[in-house]
mmCIF file of C-alpha atoms in Angstrom:
data_model
loop_
_atom_site.group_PDB
_atom_site.id
_atom_site.type_symbol
_atom_site.label_atom_id
_atom_site.label_comp_id
_atom_site.label_asym_id
_atom_site.label_seq_id
_atom_site.Cartn_x
_atom_site.Cartn_y
_atom_site.Cartn_z
ATOM 1 C CA UNK A 1197 208.778 132.875 -61.787
ATOM 2 C CA UNK A 1198 212.513 132.180 -61.650
ATOM 3 C CA UNK A 1199 214.429 132.486 -58.410
ATOM 4 C CA UNK A 1200 216.435 135.326 -59.986
ATOM 5 C CA UNK A 1201 213.220 137.345 -60.396
ATOM 6 C CA UNK A 1202 212.250 136.836 -56.750
ATOM 7 C CA UNK A 1203 213.636 138.434 -53.641
ATOM 8 C CA UNK A 1204 215.961 135.954 -51.944
ATOM 9 C CA UNK A 1205 216.662 135.768 -48.214
ATOM 10 C CA UNK A 1206 219.152 133.451 -46.523
ATOM 11 C CA UNK A 1207 218.552 132.605 -42.869
ATOM 12 C CA UNK A 1208 221.430 131.297 -40.775
ATOM 13 C CA UNK A 1209 219.710 128.748 -38.527
ATOM 14 C CA UNK A 1210 217.229 125.913 -38.881
ATOM 15 C CA UNK A 1211 214.963 125.915 -35.842
ATOM 16 C CA UNK A 1212 211.329 126.843 -35.387
ATOM 17 C CA UNK A 1213 211.904 130.563 -35.958
ATOM 18 C CA UNK A 1214 213.240 129.957 -39.461
ATOM 19 C CA UNK A 1215 210.454 127.415 -40.007
ATOM 20 C CA UNK A 1216 207.804 130.007 -39.166
ATOM 21 C CA UNK A 1217 209.280 132.525 -41.617
ATOM 22 C CA UNK A 1218 208.422 130.189 -44.493
ATOM 23 C CA UNK A 1219 204.628 130.798 -44.679
ATOM 24 C CA UNK A 1220 205.186 134.565 -44.739
ATOM 25 C CA UNK A 1221 207.918 134.185 -47.357
ATOM 26 C CA UNK A 1222 205.644 132.062 -49.545
ATOM 27 C CA UNK A 1223 202.809 134.590 -49.327
ATOM 28 C CA UNK A 1224 205.163 137.392 -50.412
ATOM 29 C CA UNK A 1225 206.801 135.193 -53.081
ATOM 30 C CA UNK A 1226 210.158 135.503 -51.330
ATOM 31 C CA UNK A 1227 212.586 132.641 -51.865
ATOM 32 C CA UNK A 1228 213.889 131.459 -48.498
ATOM 33 C CA UNK A 1229 217.134 129.560 -48.046
ATOM 34 C CA UNK A 1230 218.448 128.286 -44.723
ATOM 35 C CA UNK A 1231 221.805 127.151 -43.436
ATOM 36 C CA UNK A 1232 220.818 124.004 -41.558
ATOM 37 C CA UNK A 1233 222.689 121.684 -39.237
ATOM 38 C CA UNK A 1234 220.807 118.619 -40.511
ATOM 39 C CA UNK A 1235 218.341 117.680 -43.223
ATOM 40 C CA UNK A 1236 215.509 116.795 -40.821
ATOM 41 C CA UNK A 1237 215.697 119.892 -38.631
ATOM 42 C CA UNK A 1238 212.574 121.908 -37.842
ATOM 43 C CA UNK A 1239 213.070 124.411 -40.666
ATOM 44 C CA UNK A 1240 214.601 121.996 -43.180
ATOM 45 C CA UNK A 1241 211.393 119.945 -43.092
ATOM 46 C CA UNK A 1242 209.446 122.793 -44.731
ATOM 47 C CA UNK A 1243 212.075 124.857 -46.584
ATOM 48 C CA UNK A 1244 213.346 122.997 -49.670
ATOM 49 C CA UNK A 1245 216.436 125.182 -50.167
ATOM 50 C CA UNK A 1246 218.400 123.972 -47.138
ATOM 51 C CA UNK A 1247 222.183 123.994 -47.227
ATOM 52 C CA UNK A 1248 223.624 121.599 -44.676
ATOM 53 C CA UNK A 1249 226.681 122.996 -42.942
ATOM 54 C CA UNK A 1250 228.306 124.548 -39.901
ATOM 55 C CA UNK A 1251 227.771 128.246 -39.159
ATOM 56 C CA UNK A 1252 231.224 128.313 -37.550
ATOM 57 C CA UNK A 1253 232.766 127.853 -41.029
ATOM 58 C CA UNK A 1254 233.137 131.080 -43.031
ATOM 59 C CA UNK A 1255 233.238 129.376 -46.436
ATOM 60 C CA UNK A 1256 229.936 127.650 -45.638
ATOM 61 C CA UNK A 1257 228.353 130.950 -44.591
ATOM 62 C CA UNK A 1258 229.517 132.622 -47.773
ATOM 63 C CA UNK A 1259 228.204 129.797 -49.921
ATOM 64 C CA UNK A 1260 224.799 129.929 -48.242
ATOM 65 C CA UNK A 1261 224.637 133.707 -48.666
ATOM 66 C CA UNK A 1262 225.428 133.644 -52.392
ATOM 67 C CA UNK A 1263 222.705 135.245 -54.500
ATOM 68 C CA UNK A 1264 220.738 136.575 -51.522
ATOM 69 C CA UNK A 1265 219.191 140.022 -51.337
ATOM 70 C CA UNK A 1266 219.506 139.833 -47.550
ATOM 71 C CA UNK A 1267 221.157 137.545 -45.014
ATOM 72 C CA UNK A 1268 219.574 137.261 -41.570
ATOM 73 C CA UNK A 1269 219.461 134.971 -38.531
ATOM 74 C CA UNK A 1270 217.214 133.009 -36.223
ATOM 75 C CA UNK A 1271 219.866 132.910 -33.460
ATOM 76 C CA UNK A 1272 222.752 135.092 -32.278
ATOM 77 C CA UNK A 1273 225.539 132.511 -32.395
ATOM 78 C CA UNK A 1274 227.186 133.190 -35.783
ATOM 79 C CA UNK A 1275 230.704 134.602 -35.123
ATOM 80 C CA UNK A 1276 230.601 138.381 -35.410
ATOM 81 C CA UNK A 1277 233.896 138.539 -37.301
ATOM 82 C CA UNK A 1278 232.464 136.284 -40.021
ATOM 83 C CA UNK A 1279 229.490 138.594 -40.433
ATOM 84 C CA UNK A 1280 231.821 141.565 -40.832
ATOM 85 C CA UNK A 1281 233.742 139.589 -43.451
ATOM 86 C CA UNK A 1282 230.513 138.887 -45.336
ATOM 87 C CA UNK A 1283 229.715 142.603 -45.409
ATOM 88 C CA UNK A 1284 233.229 143.352 -46.655
ATOM 89 C CA UNK A 1285 232.611 140.804 -49.409
ATOM 90 C CA UNK A 1286 229.496 142.703 -50.507
ATOM 91 C CA UNK A 1287 226.706 140.777 -48.782
ATOM 92 C CA UNK A 1288 223.698 142.550 -47.231
ATOM 93 C CA UNK A 1289 223.732 141.264 -43.638
ATOM 94 C CA UNK A 1290 220.745 142.350 -41.509
ATOM 95 C CA UNK A 1291 220.927 143.074 -38.650
ATOM 96 C CA UNK A 1292 224.493 144.213 -39.068
ATOM 97 C CA UNK A 1293 227.199 142.845 -36.758
ATOM 98 C CA UNK A 1294 227.736 146.212 -35.042
ATOM 99 C CA UNK A 1295 224.162 145.963 -33.762
ATOM 100 C CA UNK A 1296 224.085 142.192 -33.282
ATOM 101 C CA UNK A 1297 227.071 142.214 -30.913
ATOM 102 C CA UNK A 1298 224.742 143.759 -28.322
ATOM 103 C CA UNK A 1299 222.621 140.600 -28.422
ATOM 104 C CA UNK A 1300 225.647 138.294 -28.574
ATOM 105 C CA UNK A 1301 227.514 139.652 -25.544
ATOM 106 C CA UNK A 1302 225.517 140.614 -22.460
ATOM 107 C CA UNK A 1303 228.288 142.785 -21.003
ATOM 108 C CA UNK A 1304 228.628 144.815 -24.199
ATOM 109 C CA UNK A 1305 224.846 145.155 -24.237
ATOM 110 C CA UNK A 1306 224.762 146.415 -20.641
ATOM 111 C CA UNK A 1307 227.560 148.909 -21.284
ATOM 112 C CA UNK A 1308 225.855 150.271 -24.399
ATOM 113 C CA UNK A 1309 222.474 150.556 -22.698
ATOM 114 C CA UNK A 1310 224.140 152.383 -19.827
ATOM 115 C CA UNK A 1311 225.575 154.876 -22.335
ATOM 116 C CA UNK A 1312 222.071 155.397 -23.722
ATOM 117 C CA UNK A 1313 220.658 156.033 -20.247
ATOM 118 C CA UNK A 1314 218.289 153.072 -20.488
ATOM 119 C CA UNK A 1315 216.983 151.640 -17.186
ATOM 120 C CA UNK A 1316 219.112 148.611 -16.286
ATOM 121 C CA UNK A 1317 220.116 146.739 -13.121
ATOM 122 C CA UNK A 1318 223.527 147.371 -11.554
ATOM 123 C CA UNK A 1319 226.119 145.149 -13.259
ATOM 124 C CA UNK A 1320 229.805 144.294 -13.303
ATOM 125 C CA UNK A 1321 232.213 142.235 -15.384
ATOM 126 C CA UNK A 1322 233.439 139.266 -13.347
ATOM 127 C CA UNK A 1323 237.021 138.204 -14.007
ATOM 128 C CA UNK A 1324 237.847 136.681 -10.630
ATOM 129 C CA UNK A 1325 236.253 135.152 -7.558
ATOM 130 C CA UNK A 1326 237.321 138.254 -5.625
ATOM 131 C CA UNK A 1327 235.316 140.501 -7.950
ATOM 132 C CA UNK A 1328 232.312 138.232 -7.516
ATOM 133 C CA UNK A 1329 232.595 138.416 -3.723
ATOM 134 C CA UNK A 1330 232.892 142.206 -3.886
ATOM 135 C CA UNK A 1331 229.740 142.452 -6.020
ATOM 136 C CA UNK A 1332 227.922 140.203 -3.549
ATOM 137 C CA UNK A 1333 228.773 142.631 -0.761
ATOM 138 C CA UNK A 1334 227.807 145.650 -2.884
ATOM 139 C CA UNK A 1335 224.343 144.271 -3.645
ATOM 140 C CA UNK A 1336 223.620 142.758 -0.255
ATOM 141 C CA UNK A 1337 223.659 139.285 -1.771
ATOM 142 C CA UNK A 1338 221.140 140.029 -4.519
ATOM 143 C CA UNK A 1339 223.244 138.562 -7.334
ATOM 144 C CA UNK A 1340 222.471 136.995 -10.683
ATOM 145 C CA UNK A 1341 225.548 135.505 -12.353
ATOM 146 C CA UNK A 1342 225.452 135.247 -16.156
ATOM 147 C CA UNK A 1343 227.553 133.818 -18.941
ATOM 148 C CA UNK A 1344 228.187 136.730 -21.277
ATOM 149 C CA UNK A 1345 227.507 134.621 -24.368
ATOM 150 C CA UNK A 1346 225.281 131.797 -25.621
ATOM 151 C CA UNK A 1347 222.718 131.722 -22.810
ATOM 152 C CA UNK A 1348 219.043 131.090 -23.597
ATOM 153 C CA UNK A 1349 215.952 129.572 -21.959
ATOM 154 C CA UNK A 1350 217.515 129.848 -18.512
ATOM 155 C CA UNK A 1351 220.866 128.385 -19.552
ATOM 156 C CA UNK A 1352 223.910 130.399 -18.588
ATOM 157 C CA UNK A 1353 222.089 132.088 -15.671
ATOM 158 C CA UNK A 1354 222.691 131.268 -11.989
ATOM 159 C CA UNK A 1355 221.209 132.536 -8.722
ATOM 160 C CA UNK A 1356 223.684 131.582 -5.965
ATOM 161 C CA UNK A 1357 222.240 131.337 -2.483
ATOM 162 C CA UNK A 1358 225.349 132.432 -0.607
ATOM 163 C CA UNK A 1359 228.635 134.239 -1.128
ATOM 164 C CA UNK A 1360 230.494 130.939 -0.800
ATOM 165 C CA UNK A 1361 228.320 129.387 -3.508
ATOM 166 C CA UNK A 1362 228.912 132.396 -5.771
ATOM 167 C CA UNK A 1363 232.683 132.223 -5.277
ATOM 168 C CA UNK A 1364 232.786 128.476 -5.930
ATOM 169 C CA UNK A 1365 230.593 128.792 -9.021
ATOM 170 C CA UNK A 1366 232.636 131.691 -10.380
ATOM 171 C CA UNK A 1367 235.885 129.790 -9.855
ATOM 172 C CA UNK A 1368 234.493 126.725 -11.600
ATOM 173 C CA UNK A 1369 233.176 128.674 -14.605
ATOM 174 C CA UNK A 1370 236.305 130.785 -15.052
ATOM 175 C CA UNK A 1371 238.386 127.602 -15.111
ATOM 176 C CA UNK A 1372 236.251 126.574 -18.097
ATOM 177 C CA UNK A 1373 237.034 129.946 -19.744
ATOM 178 C CA UNK A 1374 233.402 131.076 -19.492
ATOM 179 C CA UNK A 1375 233.264 134.897 -19.749
ATOM 180 C CA UNK A 1376 231.088 136.138 -16.883
ATOM 181 C CA UNK A 1377 229.193 139.138 -15.643
ATOM 182 C CA UNK A 1378 226.979 139.733 -12.635
ATOM 183 C CA UNK A 1379 223.825 141.774 -12.196
ATOM 184 C CA UNK A 1380 221.873 142.918 -9.190
ATOM 185 C CA UNK A 1381 218.820 140.688 -8.928
ATOM 186 C CA UNK A 1382 215.577 142.578 -9.541
ATOM 187 C CA UNK A 1383 212.570 141.967 -7.281
ATOM 188 C CA UNK A 1384 210.358 141.635 -10.317
ATOM 189 C CA UNK A 1385 206.580 141.568 -10.231
ATOM 190 C CA UNK A 1386 206.187 140.314 -13.809
ATOM 191 C CA UNK A 1387 208.081 140.096 -17.094
ATOM 192 C CA UNK A 1388 207.206 142.182 -20.117
ATOM 193 C CA UNK A 1389 208.604 142.631 -23.601
ATOM 194 C CA UNK A 1390 208.375 145.192 -26.351
ATOM 195 C CA UNK A 1391 208.909 144.023 -29.919
ATOM 196 C CA UNK A 1392 209.989 146.598 -32.479
ATOM 197 C CA UNK A 1393 210.699 146.161 -36.178
ATOM 198 C CA UNK A 1394 213.093 148.521 -37.936
ATOM 199 C CA UNK A 1395 214.171 148.667 -41.564
ATOM 200 C CA UNK A 1396 217.527 150.057 -42.769
ATOM 201 C CA UNK A 1397 215.893 153.281 -43.940
ATOM 202 C CA UNK A 1398 214.862 153.949 -40.324
ATOM 203 C CA UNK A 1399 211.111 153.233 -40.299
ATOM 204 C CA UNK A 1400 209.969 151.495 -37.110
ATOM 205 C CA UNK A 1401 206.791 149.746 -36.001
ATOM 206 C CA UNK A 1402 206.175 148.351 -32.540
ATOM 207 C CA UNK A 1403 203.606 145.836 -31.329
ATOM 208 C CA UNK A 1404 201.577 146.109 -28.114
ATOM 209 C CA UNK A 1405 203.472 145.294 -24.920
ATOM 210 C CA UNK A 1406 203.488 141.585 -24.108
ATOM 211 C CA UNK A 1407 203.468 139.950 -20.674
ATOM 212 C CA UNK A 1408 205.221 136.599 -20.387
ATOM 213 C CA UNK A 1409 205.213 133.872 -17.767
ATOM 214 C CA UNK A 1410 208.481 131.990 -17.250
ATOM 215 C CA UNK A 1411 208.796 128.530 -15.735
ATOM 216 C CA UNK A 1412 212.234 127.087 -14.982
ATOM 217 C CA UNK A 1413 213.791 129.846 -17.058
ATOM 218 C CA UNK A 1414 211.692 129.000 -20.138
ATOM 219 C CA UNK A 1415 208.864 131.090 -21.551
ATOM 220 C CA UNK A 1416 205.677 129.128 -20.905
ATOM 221 C CA UNK A 1417 203.040 131.709 -21.782
ATOM 222 C CA UNK A 1418 202.666 135.160 -23.322
ATOM 223 C CA UNK A 1419 199.676 137.461 -23.552
ATOM 224 C CA UNK A 1420 199.107 140.694 -25.415
ATOM 225 C CA UNK A 1421 198.273 143.407 -24.852
ATOM 226 C CA UNK A 1422 199.786 143.044 -21.364
ATOM 227 C CA UNK A 1423 196.906 143.166 -18.858
ATOM 228 C CA UNK A 1424 196.517 146.079 -16.435
ATOM 229 C CA UNK A 1425 199.383 148.123 -17.871
ATOM 230 C CA UNK A 1426 199.140 151.845 -17.249
ATOM 231 C CA UNK A 1427 199.116 154.080 -20.338
ATOM 232 C CA UNK A 1428 202.180 155.871 -18.975
ATOM 233 C CA UNK A 1429 204.229 152.682 -18.614
ATOM 234 C CA UNK A 1430 203.048 151.396 -21.991
ATOM 235 C CA UNK A 1431 204.261 154.589 -23.666
ATOM 236 C CA UNK A 1432 207.545 154.429 -21.789
ATOM 237 C CA UNK A 1433 208.150 150.832 -22.870
ATOM 238 C CA UNK A 1434 207.253 151.590 -26.489
ATOM 239 C CA UNK A 1435 209.503 154.661 -26.559
ATOM 240 C CA UNK A 1436 212.326 152.685 -24.944
ATOM 241 C CA UNK A 1437 212.087 149.914 -27.532
ATOM 242 C CA UNK A 1438 212.134 152.348 -30.447
ATOM 243 C CA UNK A 1439 215.021 154.328 -28.928
ATOM 244 C CA UNK A 1440 217.115 151.171 -28.508
ATOM 245 C CA UNK A 1441 216.334 150.010 -32.053
ATOM 246 C CA UNK A 1442 217.277 153.378 -33.534
ATOM 247 C CA UNK A 1443 220.347 153.978 -31.361
ATOM 248 C CA UNK A 1444 221.832 150.535 -31.999
ATOM 249 C CA UNK A 1445 220.875 150.558 -35.677
ATOM 250 C CA UNK A 1446 218.915 147.313 -35.375
ATOM 251 C CA UNK A 1447 217.232 145.945 -38.503
ATOM 252 C CA UNK A 1448 214.590 143.248 -38.469
ATOM 253 C CA UNK A 1449 212.702 142.405 -35.294
ATOM 254 C CA UNK A 1450 214.125 143.525 -31.953
ATOM 255 C CA UNK A 1451 212.760 142.032 -28.728
ATOM 256 C CA UNK A 1452 213.499 144.019 -25.582
ATOM 257 C CA UNK A 1453 212.857 141.817 -22.556
ATOM 258 C CA UNK A 1454 211.800 143.884 -19.548
ATOM 259 C CA UNK A 1455 211.663 143.341 -15.805
ATOM 260 C CA UNK A 1456 208.649 144.989 -14.185
ATOM 261 C CA UNK A 1457 208.992 145.936 -10.529
ATOM 262 C CA UNK A 1458 207.490 148.240 -7.942
ATOM 263 C CA UNK A 1459 209.298 151.580 -8.041
ATOM 264 C CA UNK A 1460 210.115 153.961 -5.222
ATOM 265 C CA UNK A 1461 206.713 155.640 -5.401
ATOM 266 C CA UNK A 1462 204.869 152.325 -5.348
ATOM 267 C CA UNK A 1463 204.238 152.624 -9.093
ATOM 268 C CA UNK A 1464 205.116 149.876 -11.579
ATOM 269 C CA UNK A 1465 208.430 150.535 -13.327
ATOM 270 C CA UNK A 1466 210.645 148.693 -15.830
ATOM 271 C CA UNK A 1467 214.281 147.776 -16.440
ATOM 272 C CA UNK A 1468 215.833 146.108 -19.479
ATOM 273 C CA UNK A 1469 216.670 142.438 -19.062
ATOM 274 C CA UNK A 1470 218.021 141.265 -22.427
ATOM 275 C CA UNK A 1471 217.857 141.941 -26.167
ATOM 276 C CA UNK A 1472 217.174 139.584 -29.074
ATOM 277 C CA UNK A 1473 217.542 140.696 -32.695
ATOM 278 C CA UNK A 1474 215.267 138.198 -34.415
ATOM 279 C CA UNK A 1475 211.705 136.929 -34.021
ATOM 280 C CA UNK A 1476 211.115 136.080 -30.372
ATOM 281 C CA UNK A 1477 209.052 133.603 -28.363
ATOM 282 C CA UNK A 1478 207.055 136.417 -26.771
ATOM 283 C CA UNK A 1479 206.044 137.544 -30.256
ATOM 284 C CA UNK A 1480 204.503 134.268 -31.438
ATOM 285 C CA UNK A 1481 201.056 135.615 -30.566
ATOM 286 C CA UNK A 1482 201.396 138.004 -33.542
ATOM 287 C CA UNK A 1483 200.814 135.081 -35.936
ATOM 288 C CA UNK A 1484 197.114 135.083 -35.033
ATOM 289 C CA UNK A 1485 196.547 138.233 -32.980
ATOM 290 C CA UNK A 1486 198.149 141.033 -35.008
ATOM 291 C CA UNK A 1487 197.656 142.547 -38.447
ATOM 292 C CA UNK A 1488 201.261 141.628 -39.300
ATOM 293 C CA UNK A 1489 203.141 138.732 -37.711
ATOM 294 C CA UNK A 1490 206.676 139.152 -36.435
ATOM 295 C CA UNK A 1491 207.860 136.641 -39.053
ATOM 296 C CA UNK A 1492 206.471 138.566 -42.018
ATOM 297 C CA UNK A 1493 207.673 141.825 -40.496
ATOM 298 C CA UNK A 1494 211.200 140.508 -40.038
ATOM 299 C CA UNK A 1495 211.394 139.619 -43.731
ATOM 300 C CA UNK A 1496 209.966 142.999 -44.727
ATOM 301 C CA UNK A 1497 212.437 144.798 -42.500
ATOM 302 C CA UNK A 1498 215.646 143.045 -43.566
ATOM 303 C CA UNK A 1499 214.672 143.610 -47.222
ATOM 304 C CA UNK A 1500 213.928 147.305 -46.478
ATOM 305 C CA UNK A 1501 210.306 146.908 -47.569
ATOM 306 C CA UNK A 1502 207.538 149.079 -46.066
ATOM 307 C CA UNK A 1503 206.564 147.682 -42.676
ATOM 308 C CA UNK A 1504 203.135 146.224 -41.983
ATOM 309 C CA UNK A 1505 200.577 147.436 -39.454
ATOM 310 C CA UNK A 1506 201.091 146.047 -35.949
ATOM 311 C CA UNK A 1507 197.740 146.664 -34.261
ATOM 312 C CA UNK A 1508 196.246 143.782 -32.308
ATOM 313 C CA UNK A 1509 193.201 142.106 -33.849
ATOM 314 C CA UNK A 1510 191.656 140.893 -30.574
ATOM 315 C CA UNK A 1511 191.094 142.247 -27.085
ATOM 316 C CA UNK A 1512 193.546 139.619 -25.803
ATOM 317 C CA UNK A 1513 195.701 136.983 -27.482
ATOM 318 C CA UNK A 1514 197.333 134.258 -25.397
ATOM 319 C CA UNK A 1515 200.238 132.093 -26.531
ATOM 320 C CA UNK A 1516 201.002 128.923 -24.571
ATOM 321 C CA UNK A 1517 204.135 126.929 -25.332
ATOM 322 C CA UNK A 1518 203.985 123.172 -25.851
ATOM 323 C CA UNK A 1519 206.959 121.820 -23.895
ATOM 324 C CA UNK A 1520 208.004 118.182 -23.965
ATOM 325 C CA UNK A 1521 206.596 116.168 -21.043
ATOM 326 C CA UNK A 1522 208.842 114.144 -18.694
ATOM 327 C CA UNK A 1523 207.608 111.096 -20.620
ATOM 328 C CA UNK A 1524 206.209 111.209 -24.145
ATOM 329 C CA UNK A 1525 202.545 110.078 -24.076
ATOM 330 C CA UNK A 1526 201.585 106.972 -26.014
ATOM 331 C CA UNK A 1527 198.869 108.877 -27.881
ATOM 332 C CA UNK A 1528 200.356 110.084 -31.200
ATOM 333 C CA UNK A 1529 200.601 113.851 -31.615
ATOM 334 C CA UNK A 1530 198.206 113.760 -34.573
ATOM 335 C CA UNK A 1531 195.503 112.367 -32.258
ATOM 336 C CA UNK A 1532 196.249 114.965 -29.614
ATOM 337 C CA UNK A 1533 195.877 117.658 -32.270
ATOM 338 C CA UNK A 1534 192.498 116.211 -33.287
ATOM 339 C CA UNK A 1535 191.266 116.259 -29.668
ATOM 340 C CA UNK A 1536 192.290 119.897 -29.204
ATOM 341 C CA UNK A 1537 190.637 120.898 -32.473
ATOM 342 C CA UNK A 1538 187.446 119.181 -31.382
ATOM 343 C CA UNK A 1539 187.310 120.819 -27.967
ATOM 344 C CA UNK A 1540 188.682 124.274 -28.830
ATOM 345 C CA UNK A 1541 188.039 125.062 -32.505
ATOM 346 C CA UNK A 1542 189.282 128.648 -32.077
ATOM 347 C CA UNK A 1543 192.732 127.536 -30.879
ATOM 348 C CA UNK A 1544 195.461 127.841 -33.512
ATOM 349 C CA UNK A 1545 198.090 125.096 -33.244
ATOM 350 C CA UNK A 1546 201.690 125.620 -34.377
ATOM 351 C CA UNK A 1547 203.940 122.548 -34.191
ATOM 352 C CA UNK A 1548 207.660 122.548 -34.955
ATOM 353 C CA UNK A 1549 208.262 119.026 -36.269
ATOM 354 C CA UNK A 1550 210.645 118.288 -33.407
ATOM 355 C CA UNK A 1551 211.186 114.969 -31.686
ATOM 356 C CA UNK A 1552 210.082 114.726 -28.060
ATOM 357 C CA UNK A 1553 212.507 115.709 -25.324
ATOM 358 C CA UNK A 1554 211.557 116.730 -21.775
ATOM 359 C CA UNK A 1555 211.235 120.509 -21.532
ATOM 360 C CA UNK A 1556 211.885 121.050 -25.234
ATOM 361 C CA UNK A 1557 209.825 123.600 -27.142
ATOM 362 C CA UNK A 1558 207.936 121.450 -29.642
ATOM 363 C CA UNK A 1559 205.153 123.877 -30.497
ATOM 364 C CA UNK A 1560 202.757 126.503 -29.231
ATOM 365 C CA UNK A 1561 199.102 127.443 -29.393
ATOM 366 C CA UNK A 1562 197.510 130.854 -29.871
ATOM 367 C CA UNK A 1563 194.021 131.844 -28.821
ATOM 368 C CA UNK A 1564 192.292 135.186 -29.372
ATOM 369 C CA UNK A 1565 189.536 136.221 -26.998
ATOM 370 C CA UNK A 1566 187.785 138.948 -25.069
ATOM 371 C CA UNK A 1567 188.306 137.823 -21.461
ATOM 372 C CA UNK A 1568 191.865 137.454 -20.191
ATOM 373 C CA UNK A 1569 191.257 134.706 -17.634
ATOM 374 C CA UNK A 1570 189.008 132.566 -19.837
ATOM 375 C CA UNK A 1571 191.365 132.880 -22.801
ATOM 376 C CA UNK A 1572 194.357 131.948 -20.655
ATOM 377 C CA UNK A 1573 192.597 128.913 -19.204
ATOM 378 C CA UNK A 1574 191.600 127.580 -22.604
ATOM 379 C CA UNK A 1575 195.029 128.179 -24.181
ATOM 380 C CA UNK A 1576 196.733 126.519 -21.213
ATOM 381 C CA UNK A 1577 194.345 123.555 -21.396
ATOM 382 C CA UNK A 1578 195.016 123.094 -25.110
ATOM 383 C CA UNK A 1579 198.787 123.223 -24.600
ATOM 384 C CA UNK A 1580 198.511 120.868 -21.616
ATOM 385 C CA UNK A 1581 196.679 118.271 -23.688
ATOM 386 C CA UNK A 1582 199.219 118.491 -26.507
ATOM 387 C CA UNK A 1583 201.944 117.859 -23.916
ATOM 388 C CA UNK A 1584 200.334 115.204 -21.692
ATOM 389 C CA UNK A 1585 197.444 113.740 -23.757
ATOM 390 C CA UNK A 1586 195.055 114.470 -20.892
ATOM 391 C CA UNK A 1587 192.941 117.447 -19.916
ATOM 392 C CA UNK A 1588 193.671 119.377 -16.724
ATOM 393 C CA UNK A 1589 190.973 118.793 -14.119
ATOM 394 C CA UNK A 1590 190.220 122.469 -13.654
ATOM 395 C CA UNK A 1591 189.173 123.249 -17.235
#
């Protein structure tokens, strides 16, 4: 079949998220093109139609988008004004820039969620050290300082231990022209997320609520459905995710990161942390634990195709990230993979083709099971061996 007879999707970005769209695209006979930063990037290794270029250059974006039925993203960093220009030029950009700006700028996101009446922490734009000091006093010192743009995996987020530290940090960052905001720190009990897919015609599908475990600001583990979640809170989180997707006009996959905390009545409650309008780390479990993966669903949604079923296919699915060790083990990764396959044949391994770097996401494993603790232990052990080339003593 010629490319002209196929549906064509261009993805701006070349990391593991774009890489993991390729199997779903192949199964649906969708031609995938990426705008890549280099020819050996994670996605470029498996997607033949890779245009090498800079997403900060409008002409490059337009060239990559040519002939596509839909243009989408695997990150939020493409300049919003360029996306608006692409739409003006007749390209089908999904999600559209009016929605995406809420994932690109944390202050705009907070202001819009406040308008919607969504549960959020107290927040304030920070344009001076004096404003930072005032917010410190307002919150009793419970302050999280954030860069409004470009933060991920714990980057662009600071937790100052004193007012003096906050003032010094704010002064330093403002001198570097870093747009800032501050939020009241939430005494969270765990972190949850709700993933929702929405197509331009308005149909939505949401997956079960996911619980994630963060280490050093990076997602280390996710499990779904979230254990010990009350039916009332599950419904509230699902309804909140759908409301945000519909109100903002999101298309594709929307991840709503949630703080869980103990409310006034001693009952678990939630507040919105951040939004991502693309496949998300806390949704990787859907590759092996859901009827439809987030990667297939994202492609369906941006092309305005009927959405797939999102029910879980196991009592519990655990995803454990494979993060680069402080030192890369001498054992080659292919041998580590063999060892994990031998010991845990039910574990599904997903590697990203990335070179080792300490703390870098180089892959993940998924494991479906019936017992939460046993499934977590085995998934963690498999990920640990892929990282360190040795088994943890406890498993």
